Amino acid sequence: MDTLIPYDSLAPDTLETILDDIVSRDGTDYGDYDLSVAQKREQALGSLRNGDAVLLFDTESETIKMIPKSELNNYDLF
């Protein structure tokens, strides 16, 4: 089961650390150009703020992931 994490309930430093981890994971693709971690973090934060994405805590792997909000119904949530 996964747990939805409201991004705006996190302390700013915590959210920044989580987003840095997410955007720096292997397999993250940003197209044909390189972006800095800060730029990737800002894009991810923008997706959270405009409601296109959500943060989930994966209880199996004990990690936090960001998914498109449109895929939320594919997850078994607490």
mmCIF file of the N, C-alpha and C atoms, coordinates in Angstrom:
data_MODEL
# 
_entry.id   MODEL 
# 
loop_
_atom_site.group_PDB 
_atom_site.id 
_atom_site.type_symbol 
_atom_site.label_atom_id 
_atom_site.label_alt_id 
_atom_site.label_comp_id 
_atom_site.label_asym_id 
_atom_site.label_entity_id 
_atom_site.label_seq_id 
_atom_site.pdbx_PDB_ins_code 
_atom_site.Cartn_x 
_atom_site.Cartn_y 
_atom_site.Cartn_z 
_atom_site.occupancy 
_atom_site.B_iso_or_equiv 
_atom_site.pdbx_formal_charge 
_atom_site.auth_seq_id 
_atom_site.auth_comp_id 
_atom_site.auth_asym_id 
_atom_site.auth_atom_id 
_atom_site.pdbx_PDB_model_num 
ATOM 1   N N  . MET A 1 1  ? 0.837  -1.185 0.000   1.00 0.00 ? 1  MET A N  1 
ATOM 2   C CA . MET A 1 1  ? 0.000  0.000  0.000   1.00 0.00 ? 1  MET A CA 1 
ATOM 3   C C  . MET A 1 1  ? 0.878  1.244  0.000   1.00 0.00 ? 1  MET A C  1 
ATOM 4   N N  . ASP A 1 2  ? 0.375  2.285  -0.600  1.00 0.00 ? 2  ASP A N  1 
ATOM 5   C CA . ASP A 1 2  ? 1.082  3.550  -0.683  1.00 0.00 ? 2  ASP A CA 1 
ATOM 6   C C  . ASP A 1 2  ? 0.315  4.612  0.086   1.00 0.00 ? 2  ASP A C  1 
ATOM 7   N N  . THR A 1 3  ? 1.045  5.631  0.495   1.00 0.00 ? 3  THR A N  1 
ATOM 8   C CA . THR A 1 3  ? 0.445  6.731  1.237   1.00 0.00 ? 3  THR A CA 1 
ATOM 9   C C  . THR A 1 3  ? 0.676  8.027  0.478   1.00 0.00 ? 3  THR A C  1 
ATOM 10  N N  . LEU A 1 4  ? -0.389 8.750  0.232   1.00 0.00 ? 4  LEU A N  1 
ATOM 11  C CA . LEU A 1 4  ? -0.309 10.047 -0.427  1.00 0.00 ? 4  LEU A CA 1 
ATOM 12  C C  . LEU A 1 4  ? 0.302  11.048 0.548   1.00 0.00 ? 4  LEU A C  1 
ATOM 13  N N  . ILE A 1 5  ? 1.283  11.824 0.066   1.00 0.00 ? 5  ILE A N  1 
ATOM 14  C CA . ILE A 1 5  ? 1.933  12.840 0.889   1.00 0.00 ? 5  ILE A CA 1 
ATOM 15  C C  . ILE A 1 5  ? 1.590  14.209 0.314   1.00 0.00 ? 5  ILE A C  1 
ATOM 16  N N  . PRO A 1 6  ? 0.818  15.006 1.030   1.00 0.00 ? 6  PRO A N  1 
ATOM 17  C CA . PRO A 1 6  ? 0.550  16.368 0.540   1.00 0.00 ? 6  PRO A CA 1 
ATOM 18  C C  . PRO A 1 6  ? 1.862  17.164 0.565   1.00 0.00 ? 6  PRO A C  1 
ATOM 19  N N  . TYR A 1 7  ? 2.330  17.570 -0.596  1.00 0.00 ? 7  TYR A N  1 
ATOM 20  C CA . TYR A 1 7  ? 3.621  18.248 -0.676  1.00 0.00 ? 7  TYR A CA 1 
ATOM 21  C C  . TYR A 1 7  ? 3.659  19.508 0.169   1.00 0.00 ? 7  TYR A C  1 
ATOM 22  N N  . ASP A 1 8  ? 2.513  20.188 0.281   1.00 0.00 ? 8  ASP A N  1 
ATOM 23  C CA . ASP A 1 8  ? 2.484  21.442 1.027   1.00 0.00 ? 8  ASP A CA 1 
ATOM 24  C C  . ASP A 1 8  ? 2.441  21.244 2.544   1.00 0.00 ? 8  ASP A C  1 
ATOM 25  N N  . SER A 1 9  ? 2.411  19.983 2.985   1.00 0.00 ? 9  SER A N  1 
ATOM 26  C CA . SER A 1 9  ? 2.479  19.703 4.421   1.00 0.00 ? 9  SER A CA 1 
ATOM 27  C C  . SER A 1 9  ? 3.927  19.491 4.876   1.00 0.00 ? 9  SER A C  1 
ATOM 28  N N  . LEU A 1 10 ? 4.842  19.452 3.929   1.00 0.00 ? 10 LEU A N  1 
ATOM 29  C CA . LEU A 1 10 ? 6.252  19.212 4.246   1.00 0.00 ? 10 LEU A CA 1 
ATOM 30  C C  . LEU A 1 10 ? 6.982  20.530 4.481   1.00 0.00 ? 10 LEU A C  1 
ATOM 31  N N  . ALA A 1 11 ? 7.971  20.477 5.365   1.00 0.00 ? 11 ALA A N  1 
ATOM 32  C CA . ALA A 1 11 ? 8.833  21.642 5.567   1.00 0.00 ? 11 ALA A CA 1 
ATOM 33  C C  . ALA A 1 11 ? 9.575  21.906 4.258   1.00 0.00 ? 11 ALA A C  1 
ATOM 34  N N  . PRO A 1 12 ? 9.832  23.160 3.918   1.00 0.00 ? 12 PRO A N  1 
ATOM 35  C CA . PRO A 1 12 ? 10.499 23.483 2.653   1.00 0.00 ? 12 PRO A CA 1 
ATOM 36  C C  . PRO A 1 12 ? 11.813 22.734 2.437   1.00 0.00 ? 12 PRO A C  1 
ATOM 37  N N  . ASP A 1 13 ? 12.638 22.615 3.470   1.00 0.00 ? 13 ASP A N  1 
ATOM 38  C CA . ASP A 1 13 ? 13.910 21.892 3.335   1.00 0.00 ? 13 ASP A CA 1 
ATOM 39  C C  . ASP A 1 13 ? 13.680 20.404 3.063   1.00 0.00 ? 13 ASP A C  1 
ATOM 40  N N  . THR A 1 14 ? 12.678 19.837 3.709   1.00 0.00 ? 14 THR A N  1 
ATOM 41  C CA . THR A 1 14 ? 12.352 18.425 3.501   1.00 0.00 ? 14 THR A CA 1 
ATOM 42  C C  . THR A 1 14 ? 11.874 18.188 2.080   1.00 0.00 ? 14 THR A C  1 
ATOM 43  N N  . LEU A 1 15 ? 10.981 19.056 1.613   1.00 0.00 ? 15 LEU A N  1 
ATOM 44  C CA . LEU A 1 15 ? 10.469 18.931 0.245   1.00 0.00 ? 15 LEU A CA 1 
ATOM 45  C C  . LEU A 1 15 ? 11.606 19.060 -0.759  1.00 0.00 ? 15 LEU A C  1 
ATOM 46  N N  . GLU A 1 16 ? 12.509 20.003 -0.546  1.00 0.00 ? 16 GLU A N  1 
ATOM 47  C CA . GLU A 1 16 ? 13.644 20.184 -1.457  1.00 0.00 ? 16 GLU A CA 1 
ATOM 48  C C  . GLU A 1 16 ? 14.516 18.929 -1.501  1.00 0.00 ? 16 GLU A C  1 
ATOM 49  N N  . THR A 1 17 ? 14.768 18.334 -0.351  1.00 0.00 ? 17 THR A N  1 
ATOM 50  C CA . THR A 1 17 ? 15.581 17.112 -0.282  1.00 0.00 ? 17 THR A CA 1 
ATOM 51  C C  . THR A 1 17 ? 14.894 15.966 -1.017  1.00 0.00 ? 17 THR A C  1 
ATOM 52  N N  . ILE A 1 18 ? 13.596 15.824 -0.809  1.00 0.00 ? 18 ILE A N  1 
ATOM 53  C CA . ILE A 1 18 ? 12.832 14.763 -1.486  1.00 0.00 ? 18 ILE A CA 1 
ATOM 54  C C  . ILE A 1 18 ? 12.866 14.955 -2.996  1.00 0.00 ? 18 ILE A C  1 
ATOM 55  N N  . LEU A 1 19 ? 12.613 16.180 -3.441  1.00 0.00 ? 19 LEU A N  1 
ATOM 56  C CA . LEU A 1 19 ? 12.610 16.440 -4.882  1.00 0.00 ? 19 LEU A CA 1 
ATOM 57  C C  . LEU A 1 19 ? 13.996 16.243 -5.492  1.00 0.00 ? 19 LEU A C  1 
ATOM 58  N N  . ASP A 1 20 ? 15.042 16.662 -4.779  1.00 0.00 ? 20 ASP A N  1 
ATOM 59  C CA . ASP A 1 20 ? 16.404 16.429 -5.275  1.00 0.00 ? 20 ASP A CA 1 
ATOM 60  C C  . ASP A 1 20 ? 16.658 14.939 -5.467  1.00 0.00 ? 20 ASP A C  1 
ATOM 61  N N  . ASP A 1 21 ? 16.196 14.139 -4.509  1.00 0.00 ? 21 ASP A N  1 
ATOM 62  C CA . ASP A 1 21 ? 16.374 12.693 -4.620  1.00 0.00 ? 21 ASP A CA 1 
ATOM 63  C C  . ASP A 1 21 ? 15.606 12.141 -5.815  1.00 0.00 ? 21 ASP A C  1 
ATOM 64  N N  . ILE A 1 22 ? 14.369 12.561 -5.968  1.00 0.00 ? 22 ILE A N  1 
ATOM 65  C CA . ILE A 1 22 ? 13.534 12.060 -7.065  1.00 0.00 ? 22 ILE A CA 1 
ATOM 66  C C  . ILE A 1 22 ? 14.129 12.415 -8.424  1.00 0.00 ? 22 ILE A C  1 
ATOM 67  N N  . VAL A 1 23 ? 14.520 13.673 -8.612  1.00 0.00 ? 23 VAL A N  1 
ATOM 68  C CA . VAL A 1 23 ? 14.981 14.103 -9.930  1.00 0.00 ? 23 VAL A CA 1 
ATOM 69  C C  . VAL A 1 23 ? 16.380 13.610 -10.272 1.00 0.00 ? 23 VAL A C  1 
ATOM 70  N N  . SER A 1 24 ? 17.115 13.139 -9.277  1.00 0.00 ? 24 SER A N  1 
ATOM 71  C CA . SER A 1 24 ? 18.467 12.654 -9.551  1.00 0.00 ? 24 SER A CA 1 
ATOM 72  C C  . SER A 1 24 ? 18.550 11.136 -9.675  1.00 0.00 ? 24 SER A C  1 
ATOM 73  N N  . ARG A 1 25 ? 17.433 10.461 -9.583  1.00 0.00 ? 25 ARG A N  1 
ATOM 74  C CA . ARG A 1 25 ? 17.426 8.997  -9.712  1.00 0.00 ? 25 ARG A CA 1 
ATOM 75  C C  . ARG A 1 25 ? 17.749 8.583  -11.134 1.00 0.00 ? 25 ARG A C  1 
ATOM 76  N N  . ASP A 1 26 ? 18.394 7.437  -11.258 1.00 0.00 ? 26 ASP A N  1 
ATOM 77  C CA . ASP A 1 26 ? 18.690 6.878  -12.579 1.00 0.00 ? 26 ASP A CA 1 
ATOM 78  C C  . ASP A 1 26 ? 17.393 6.641  -13.334 1.00 0.00 ? 26 ASP A C  1 
ATOM 79  N N  . GLY A 1 27 ? 17.426 6.888  -14.621 1.00 0.00 ? 27 GLY A N  1 
ATOM 80  C CA . GLY A 1 27 ? 16.273 6.634  -15.465 1.00 0.00 ? 27 GLY A CA 1 
ATOM 81  C C  . GLY A 1 27 ? 15.343 7.818  -15.611 1.00 0.00 ? 27 GLY A C  1 
ATOM 82  N N  . THR A 1 28 ? 15.639 8.920  -14.912 1.00 0.00 ? 28 THR A N  1 
ATOM 83  C CA . THR A 1 28 ? 14.831 10.113 -15.065 1.00 0.00 ? 28 THR A CA 1 
ATOM 84  C C  . THR A 1 28 ? 15.223 10.782 -16.370 1.00 0.00 ? 28 THR A C  1 
ATOM 85  N N  . ASP A 1 29 ? 14.250 11.006 -17.249 1.00 0.00 ? 29 ASP A N  1 
ATOM 86  C CA . ASP A 1 29 ? 14.538 11.520 -18.582 1.00 0.00 ? 29 ASP A CA 1 
ATOM 87  C C  . ASP A 1 29 ? 13.931 12.904 -18.755 1.00 0.00 ? 29 ASP A C  1 
ATOM 88  N N  . TYR A 1 30 ? 14.749 13.863 -19.134 1.00 0.00 ? 30 TYR A N  1 
ATOM 89  C CA . TYR A 1 30 ? 14.287 15.226 -19.355 1.00 0.00 ? 30 TYR A CA 1 
ATOM 90  C C  . TYR A 1 30 ? 14.466 15.654 -20.798 1.00 0.00 ? 30 TYR A C  1 
ATOM 91  N N  . GLY A 1 31 ? 14.578 14.709 -21.707 1.00 0.00 ? 31 GLY A N  1 
ATOM 92  C CA . GLY A 1 31 ? 14.655 15.044 -23.122 1.00 0.00 ? 31 GLY A CA 1 
ATOM 93  C C  . GLY A 1 31 ? 16.081 15.161 -23.619 1.00 0.00 ? 31 GLY A C  1 
ATOM 94  N N  . ASP A 1 32 ? 16.244 15.932 -24.674 1.00 0.00 ? 32 ASP A N  1 
ATOM 95  C CA . ASP A 1 32 ? 17.518 16.036 -25.367 1.00 0.00 ? 32 ASP A CA 1 
ATOM 96  C C  . ASP A 1 32 ? 18.464 17.074 -24.781 1.00 0.00 ? 32 ASP A C  1 
ATOM 97  N N  . TYR A 1 33 ? 18.144 17.655 -23.669 1.00 0.00 ? 33 TYR A N  1 
ATOM 98  C CA . TYR A 1 33 ? 19.005 18.674 -23.094 1.00 0.00 ? 33 TYR A CA 1 
ATOM 99  C C  . TYR A 1 33 ? 19.222 18.385 -21.615 1.00 0.00 ? 33 TYR A C  1 
ATOM 100 N N  . ASP A 1 34 ? 20.327 18.883 -21.083 1.00 0.00 ? 34 ASP A N  1 
ATOM 101 C CA . ASP A 1 34 ? 20.660 18.679 -19.684 1.00 0.00 ? 34 ASP A CA 1 
ATOM 102 C C  . ASP A 1 34 ? 20.140 19.838 -18.850 1.00 0.00 ? 34 ASP A C  1 
ATOM 103 N N  . LEU A 1 35 ? 19.560 19.500 -17.723 1.00 0.00 ? 35 LEU A N  1 
ATOM 104 C CA . LEU A 1 35 ? 19.104 20.495 -16.769 1.00 0.00 ? 35 LEU A CA 1 
ATOM 105 C C  . LEU A 1 35 ? 19.858 20.282 -15.462 1.00 0.00 ? 35 LEU A C  1 
ATOM 106 N N  . SER A 1 36 ? 20.059 21.327 -14.707 1.00 0.00 ? 36 SER A N  1 
ATOM 107 C CA . SER A 1 36 ? 20.665 21.190 -13.388 1.00 0.00 ? 36 SER A CA 1 
ATOM 108 C C  . SER A 1 36 ? 19.639 20.559 -12.444 1.00 0.00 ? 36 SER A C  1 
ATOM 109 N N  . VAL A 1 37 ? 20.129 20.065 -11.328 1.00 0.00 ? 37 VAL A N  1 
ATOM 110 C CA . VAL A 1 37 ? 19.221 19.499 -10.324 1.00 0.00 ? 37 VAL A CA 1 
ATOM 111 C C  . VAL A 1 37 ? 18.237 20.574 -9.868  1.00 0.00 ? 37 VAL A C  1 
ATOM 112 N N  . ALA A 1 38 ? 18.707 21.787 -9.707  1.00 0.00 ? 38 ALA A N  1 
ATOM 113 C CA . ALA A 1 38 ? 17.816 22.879 -9.288  1.00 0.00 ? 38 ALA A CA 1 
ATOM 114 C C  . ALA A 1 38 ? 16.709 23.122 -10.314 1.00 0.00 ? 38 ALA A C  1 
ATOM 115 N N  . GLN A 1 39 ? 17.048 23.075 -11.595 1.00 0.00 ? 39 GLN A N  1 
ATOM 116 C CA . GLN A 1 39 ? 16.038 23.268 -12.646 1.00 0.00 ? 39 GLN A CA 1 
ATOM 117 C C  . GLN A 1 39 ? 15.039 22.115 -12.652 1.00 0.00 ? 39 GLN A C  1 
ATOM 118 N N  . LYS A 1 40 ? 15.540 20.902 -12.496 1.00 0.00 ? 40 LYS A N  1 
ATOM 119 C CA . LYS A 1 40 ? 14.661 19.730 -12.447 1.00 0.00 ? 40 LYS A CA 1 
ATOM 120 C C  . LYS A 1 40 ? 13.736 19.811 -11.232 1.00 0.00 ? 40 LYS A C  1 
ATOM 121 N N  . ARG A 1 41 ? 14.311 20.244 -10.092 1.00 0.00 ? 41 ARG A N  1 
ATOM 122 C CA . ARG A 1 41 ? 13.521 20.383 -8.867  1.00 0.00 ? 41 ARG A CA 1 
ATOM 123 C C  . ARG A 1 41 ? 12.403 21.397 -9.079  1.00 0.00 ? 41 ARG A C  1 
ATOM 124 N N  . GLU A 1 42 ? 12.701 22.521 -9.717  1.00 0.00 ? 42 GLU A N  1 
ATOM 125 C CA . GLU A 1 42 ? 11.688 23.551 -9.966  1.00 0.00 ? 42 GLU A CA 1 
ATOM 126 C C  . GLU A 1 42 ? 10.580 23.035 -10.885 1.00 0.00 ? 42 GLU A C  1 
ATOM 127 N N  . GLN A 1 43 ? 10.955 22.247 -11.896 1.00 0.00 ? 43 GLN A N  1 
ATOM 128 C CA . GLN A 1 43 ? 9.939  21.657 -12.775 1.00 0.00 ? 43 GLN A CA 1 
ATOM 129 C C  . GLN A 1 43 ? 9.037  20.701 -11.995 1.00 0.00 ? 43 GLN A C  1 
ATOM 130 N N  . ALA A 1 44 ? 9.648  19.876 -11.146 1.00 0.00 ? 44 ALA A N  1 
ATOM 131 C CA . ALA A 1 44 ? 8.881  18.924 -10.347 1.00 0.00 ? 44 ALA A CA 1 
ATOM 132 C C  . ALA A 1 44 ? 7.954  19.665 -9.377  1.00 0.00 ? 44 ALA A C  1 
ATOM 133 N N  . LEU A 1 45 ? 8.477  20.706 -8.737  1.00 0.00 ? 45 LEU A N  1 
ATOM 134 C CA . LEU A 1 45 ? 7.663  21.488 -7.813  1.00 0.00 ? 45 LEU A CA 1 
ATOM 135 C C  . LEU A 1 45 ? 6.502  22.147 -8.551  1.00 0.00 ? 45 LEU A C  1 
ATOM 136 N N  . GLY A 1 46 ? 6.747  22.623 -9.753  1.00 0.00 ? 46 GLY A N  1 
ATOM 137 C CA . GLY A 1 46 ? 5.677  23.203 -10.556 1.00 0.00 ? 46 GLY A CA 1 
ATOM 138 C C  . GLY A 1 46 ? 4.579  22.194 -10.847 1.00 0.00 ? 46 GLY A C  1 
ATOM 139 N N  . SER A 1 47 ? 4.963  20.952 -11.130 1.00 0.00 ? 47 SER A N  1 
ATOM 140 C CA . SER A 1 47 ? 3.978  19.894 -11.384 1.00 0.00 ? 47 SER A CA 1 
ATOM 141 C C  . SER A 1 47 ? 3.149  19.594 -10.148 1.00 0.00 ? 47 SER A C  1 
ATOM 142 N N  . LEU A 1 48 ? 3.780  19.646 -8.975  1.00 0.00 ? 48 LEU A N  1 
ATOM 143 C CA . LEU A 1 48 ? 3.047  19.436 -7.723  1.00 0.00 ? 48 LEU A CA 1 
ATOM 144 C C  . LEU A 1 48 ? 2.102  20.604 -7.461  1.00 0.00 ? 48 LEU A C  1 
ATOM 145 N N  . ARG A 1 49 ? 2.590  21.801 -7.640  1.00 0.00 ? 49 ARG A N  1 
ATOM 146 C CA . ARG A 1 49 ? 1.788  22.996 -7.354  1.00 0.00 ? 49 ARG A CA 1 
ATOM 147 C C  . ARG A 1 49 ? 0.570  23.126 -8.256  1.00 0.00 ? 49 ARG A C  1 
ATOM 148 N N  . ASN A 1 50 ? 0.725  22.757 -9.539  1.00 0.00 ? 50 ASN A N  1 
ATOM 149 C CA . ASN A 1 50 ? -0.424 22.907 -10.437 1.00 0.00 ? 50 ASN A CA 1 
ATOM 150 C C  . ASN A 1 50 ? -1.323 21.669 -10.462 1.00 0.00 ? 50 ASN A C  1 
ATOM 151 N N  . GLY A 1 51 ? -0.990 20.685 -9.625  1.00 0.00 ? 51 GLY A N  1 
ATOM 152 C CA . GLY A 1 51 ? -1.856 19.520 -9.474  1.00 0.00 ? 51 GLY A CA 1 
ATOM 153 C C  . GLY A 1 51 ? -1.664 18.434 -10.509 1.00 0.00 ? 51 GLY A C  1 
ATOM 154 N N  . ASP A 1 52 ? -0.631 18.537 -11.333 1.00 0.00 ? 52 ASP A N  1 
ATOM 155 C CA . ASP A 1 52 ? -0.382 17.503 -12.340 1.00 0.00 ? 52 ASP A CA 1 
ATOM 156 C C  . ASP A 1 52 ? 0.275  16.255 -11.762 1.00 0.00 ? 52 ASP A C  1 
ATOM 157 N N  . ALA A 1 53 ? 0.922  16.396 -10.596 1.00 0.00 ? 53 ALA A N  1 
ATOM 158 C CA . ALA A 1 53 ? 1.647  15.274 -9.995  1.00 0.00 ? 53 ALA A CA 1 
ATOM 159 C C  . ALA A 1 53 ? 1.397  15.239 -8.493  1.00 0.00 ? 53 ALA A C  1 
ATOM 160 N N  . VAL A 1 54 ? 1.655  14.075 -7.899  1.00 0.00 ? 54 VAL A N  1 
ATOM 161 C CA . VAL A 1 54 ? 1.519  13.897 -6.449  1.00 0.00 ? 54 VAL A CA 1 
ATOM 162 C C  . VAL A 1 54 ? 2.717  13.102 -5.939  1.00 0.00 ? 54 VAL A C  1 
ATOM 163 N N  . LEU A 1 55 ? 2.952  13.204 -4.640  1.00 0.00 ? 55 LEU A N  1 
ATOM 164 C CA . LEU A 1 55 ? 3.999  12.417 -3.987  1.00 0.00 ? 55 LEU A CA 1 
ATOM 165 C C  . LEU A 1 55 ? 3.359  11.239 -3.274  1.00 0.00 ? 55 LEU A C  1 
ATOM 166 N N  . LEU A 1 56 ? 3.983  10.082 -3.419  1.00 0.00 ? 56 LEU A N  1 
ATOM 167 C CA . LEU A 1 56 ? 3.528  8.874  -2.738  1.00 0.00 ? 56 LEU A CA 1 
ATOM 168 C C  . LEU A 1 56 ? 4.672  8.247  -1.962  1.00 0.00 ? 56 LEU A C  1 
ATOM 169 N N  . PHE A 1 57 ? 4.378  7.780  -0.750  1.00 0.00 ? 57 PHE A N  1 
ATOM 170 C CA . PHE A 1 57 ? 5.335  6.984  -0.003  1.00 0.00 ? 57 PHE A CA 1 
ATOM 171 C C  . PHE A 1 57 ? 5.022  5.534  -0.305  1.00 0.00 ? 57 PHE A C  1 
ATOM 172 N N  . ASP A 1 58 ? 5.995  4.832  -0.889  1.00 0.00 ? 58 ASP A N  1 
ATOM 173 C CA . ASP A 1 58 ? 5.855  3.417  -1.231  1.00 0.00 ? 58 ASP A CA 1 
ATOM 174 C C  . ASP A 1 58 ? 6.277  2.614  -0.010  1.00 0.00 ? 58 ASP A C  1 
ATOM 175 N N  . THR A 1 59 ? 5.323  1.967  0.646   1.00 0.00 ? 59 THR A N  1 
ATOM 176 C CA . THR A 1 59 ? 5.617  1.249  1.886   1.00 0.00 ? 59 THR A CA 1 
ATOM 177 C C  . THR A 1 59 ? 6.471  0.016  1.663   1.00 0.00 ? 59 THR A C  1 
ATOM 178 N N  . GLU A 1 60 ? 6.426  -0.550 0.466   1.00 0.00 ? 60 GLU A N  1 
ATOM 179 C CA . GLU A 1 60 ? 7.248  -1.727 0.169   1.00 0.00 ? 60 GLU A CA 1 
ATOM 180 C C  . GLU A 1 60 ? 8.720  -1.372 0.064   1.00 0.00 ? 60 GLU A C  1 
ATOM 181 N N  . SER A 1 61 ? 9.031  -0.374 -0.723  1.00 0.00 ? 61 SER A N  1 
ATOM 182 C CA . SER A 1 61 ? 10.425 0.013  -0.932  1.00 0.00 ? 61 SER A CA 1 
ATOM 183 C C  . SER A 1 61 ? 10.889 1.091  0.051   1.00 0.00 ? 61 SER A C  1 
ATOM 184 N N  . GLU A 1 62 ? 9.932  1.637  0.808   1.00 0.00 ? 62 GLU A N  1 
ATOM 185 C CA . GLU A 1 62 ? 10.201 2.707  1.763   1.00 0.00 ? 62 GLU A CA 1 
ATOM 186 C C  . GLU A 1 62 ? 10.867 3.912  1.096   1.00 0.00 ? 62 GLU A C  1 
ATOM 187 N N  . THR A 1 63 ? 10.344 4.267  -0.079  1.00 0.00 ? 63 THR A N  1 
ATOM 188 C CA . THR A 1 63 ? 10.827 5.435  -0.802  1.00 0.00 ? 63 THR A CA 1 
ATOM 189 C C  . THR A 1 63 ? 9.642  6.320  -1.173  1.00 0.00 ? 63 THR A C  1 
ATOM 190 N N  . ILE A 1 64 ? 9.964  7.546  -1.502  1.00 0.00 ? 64 ILE A N  1 
ATOM 191 C CA . ILE A 1 64 ? 8.943  8.485  -1.966  1.00 0.00 ? 64 ILE A CA 1 
ATOM 192 C C  . ILE A 1 64 ? 9.109  8.635  -3.466  1.00 0.00 ? 64 ILE A C  1 
ATOM 193 N N  . LYS A 1 65 ? 7.996  8.603  -4.170  1.00 0.00 ? 65 LYS A N  1 
ATOM 194 C CA . LYS A 1 65 ? 8.024  8.771  -5.620  1.00 0.00 ? 65 LYS A CA 1 
ATOM 195 C C  . LYS A 1 65 ? 7.012  9.831  -6.016  1.00 0.00 ? 65 LYS A C  1 
ATOM 196 N N  . MET A 1 66 ? 7.236  10.399 -7.166  1.00 0.00 ? 66 MET A N  1 
ATOM 197 C CA . MET A 1 66 ? 6.315  11.376 -7.731  1.00 0.00 ? 66 MET A CA 1 
ATOM 198 C C  . MET A 1 66 ? 5.688  10.749 -8.964  1.00 0.00 ? 66 MET A C  1 
ATOM 199 N N  . ILE A 1 67 ? 4.369  10.790 -9.021  1.00 0.00 ? 67 ILE A N  1 
ATOM 200 C CA . ILE A 1 67 ? 3.657  10.208 -10.161 1.00 0.00 ? 67 ILE A CA 1 
ATOM 201 C C  . ILE A 1 67 ? 2.680  11.234 -10.724 1.00 0.00 ? 67 ILE A C  1 
ATOM 202 N N  . PRO A 1 68 ? 2.318  11.074 -11.992 1.00 0.00 ? 68 PRO A N  1 
ATOM 203 C CA . PRO A 1 68 ? 1.263  11.931 -12.538 1.00 0.00 ? 68 PRO A CA 1 
ATOM 204 C C  . PRO A 1 68 ? -0.045 11.687 -11.788 1.00 0.00 ? 68 PRO A C  1 
ATOM 205 N N  . LYS A 1 69 ? -0.775 12.726 -11.481 1.00 0.00 ? 69 LYS A N  1 
ATOM 206 C CA . LYS A 1 69 ? -2.033 12.586 -10.762 1.00 0.00 ? 69 LYS A CA 1 
ATOM 207 C C  . LYS A 1 69 ? -2.998 11.684 -11.521 1.00 0.00 ? 69 LYS A C  1 
ATOM 208 N N  . SER A 1 70 ? -2.899 11.685 -12.837 1.00 0.00 ? 70 SER A N  1 
ATOM 209 C CA . SER A 1 70 ? -3.790 10.853 -13.655 1.00 0.00 ? 70 SER A CA 1 
ATOM 210 C C  . SER A 1 70 ? -3.571 9.360  -13.421 1.00 0.00 ? 70 SER A C  1 
ATOM 211 N N  . GLU A 1 71 ? -2.440 8.979  -12.834 1.00 0.00 ? 71 GLU A N  1 
ATOM 212 C CA . GLU A 1 71 ? -2.152 7.567  -12.561 1.00 0.00 ? 71 GLU A CA 1 
ATOM 213 C C  . GLU A 1 71 ? -2.486 7.159  -11.129 1.00 0.00 ? 71 GLU A C  1 
ATOM 214 N N  . LEU A 1 72 ? -3.010 8.067  -10.343 1.00 0.00 ? 72 LEU A N  1 
ATOM 215 C CA . LEU A 1 72 ? -3.274 7.808  -8.935  1.00 0.00 ? 72 LEU A CA 1 
ATOM 216 C C  . LEU A 1 72 ? -4.234 6.644  -8.713  1.00 0.00 ? 72 LEU A C  1 
ATOM 217 N N  . ASN A 1 73 ? -5.173 6.443  -9.617  1.00 0.00 ? 73 ASN A N  1 
ATOM 218 C CA . ASN A 1 73 ? -6.130 5.345  -9.450  1.00 0.00 ? 73 ASN A CA 1 
ATOM 219 C C  . ASN A 1 73 ? -5.498 3.979  -9.649  1.00 0.00 ? 73 ASN A C  1 
ATOM 220 N N  . ASN A 1 74 ? -4.236 3.913  -10.117 1.00 0.00 ? 74 ASN A N  1 
ATOM 221 C CA . ASN A 1 74 ? -3.530 2.649  -10.291 1.00 0.00 ? 74 ASN A CA 1 
ATOM 222 C C  . ASN A 1 74 ? -2.882 2.164  -8.998  1.00 0.00 ? 74 ASN A C  1 
ATOM 223 N N  . TYR A 1 75 ? -2.984 2.938  -7.928  1.00 0.00 ? 75 TYR A N  1 
ATOM 224 C CA . TYR A 1 75 ? -2.308 2.622  -6.681  1.00 0.00 ? 75 TYR A CA 1 
ATOM 225 C C  . TYR A 1 75 ? -3.308 2.306  -5.586  1.00 0.00 ? 75 TYR A C  1 
ATOM 226 N N  . ASP A 1 76 ? -2.895 1.385  -4.718  1.00 0.00 ? 76 ASP A N  1 
ATOM 227 C CA . ASP A 1 76 ? -3.687 1.014  -3.551  1.00 0.00 ? 76 ASP A CA 1 
ATOM 228 C C  . ASP A 1 76 ? -3.234 1.915  -2.412  1.00 0.00 ? 76 ASP A C  1 
ATOM 229 N N  . LEU A 1 77 ? -4.077 2.873  -2.030  1.00 0.00 ? 77 LEU A N  1 
ATOM 230 C CA . LEU A 1 77 ? -3.688 3.886  -1.065  1.00 0.00 ? 77 LEU A CA 1 
ATOM 231 C C  . LEU A 1 77 ? -4.251 3.590  0.317   1.00 0.00 ? 77 LEU A C  1 
ATOM 232 N N  . PHE A 1 78 ? -3.502 4.042  1.320   1.00 0.00 ? 78 PHE A N  1 
ATOM 233 C CA . PHE A 1 78 ? -3.990 3.999  2.697   1.00 0.00 ? 78 PHE A CA 1 
ATOM 234 C C  . PHE A 1 78 ? -5.026 5.067  2.869   1.00 0.00 ? 78 PHE A C  1 
# 
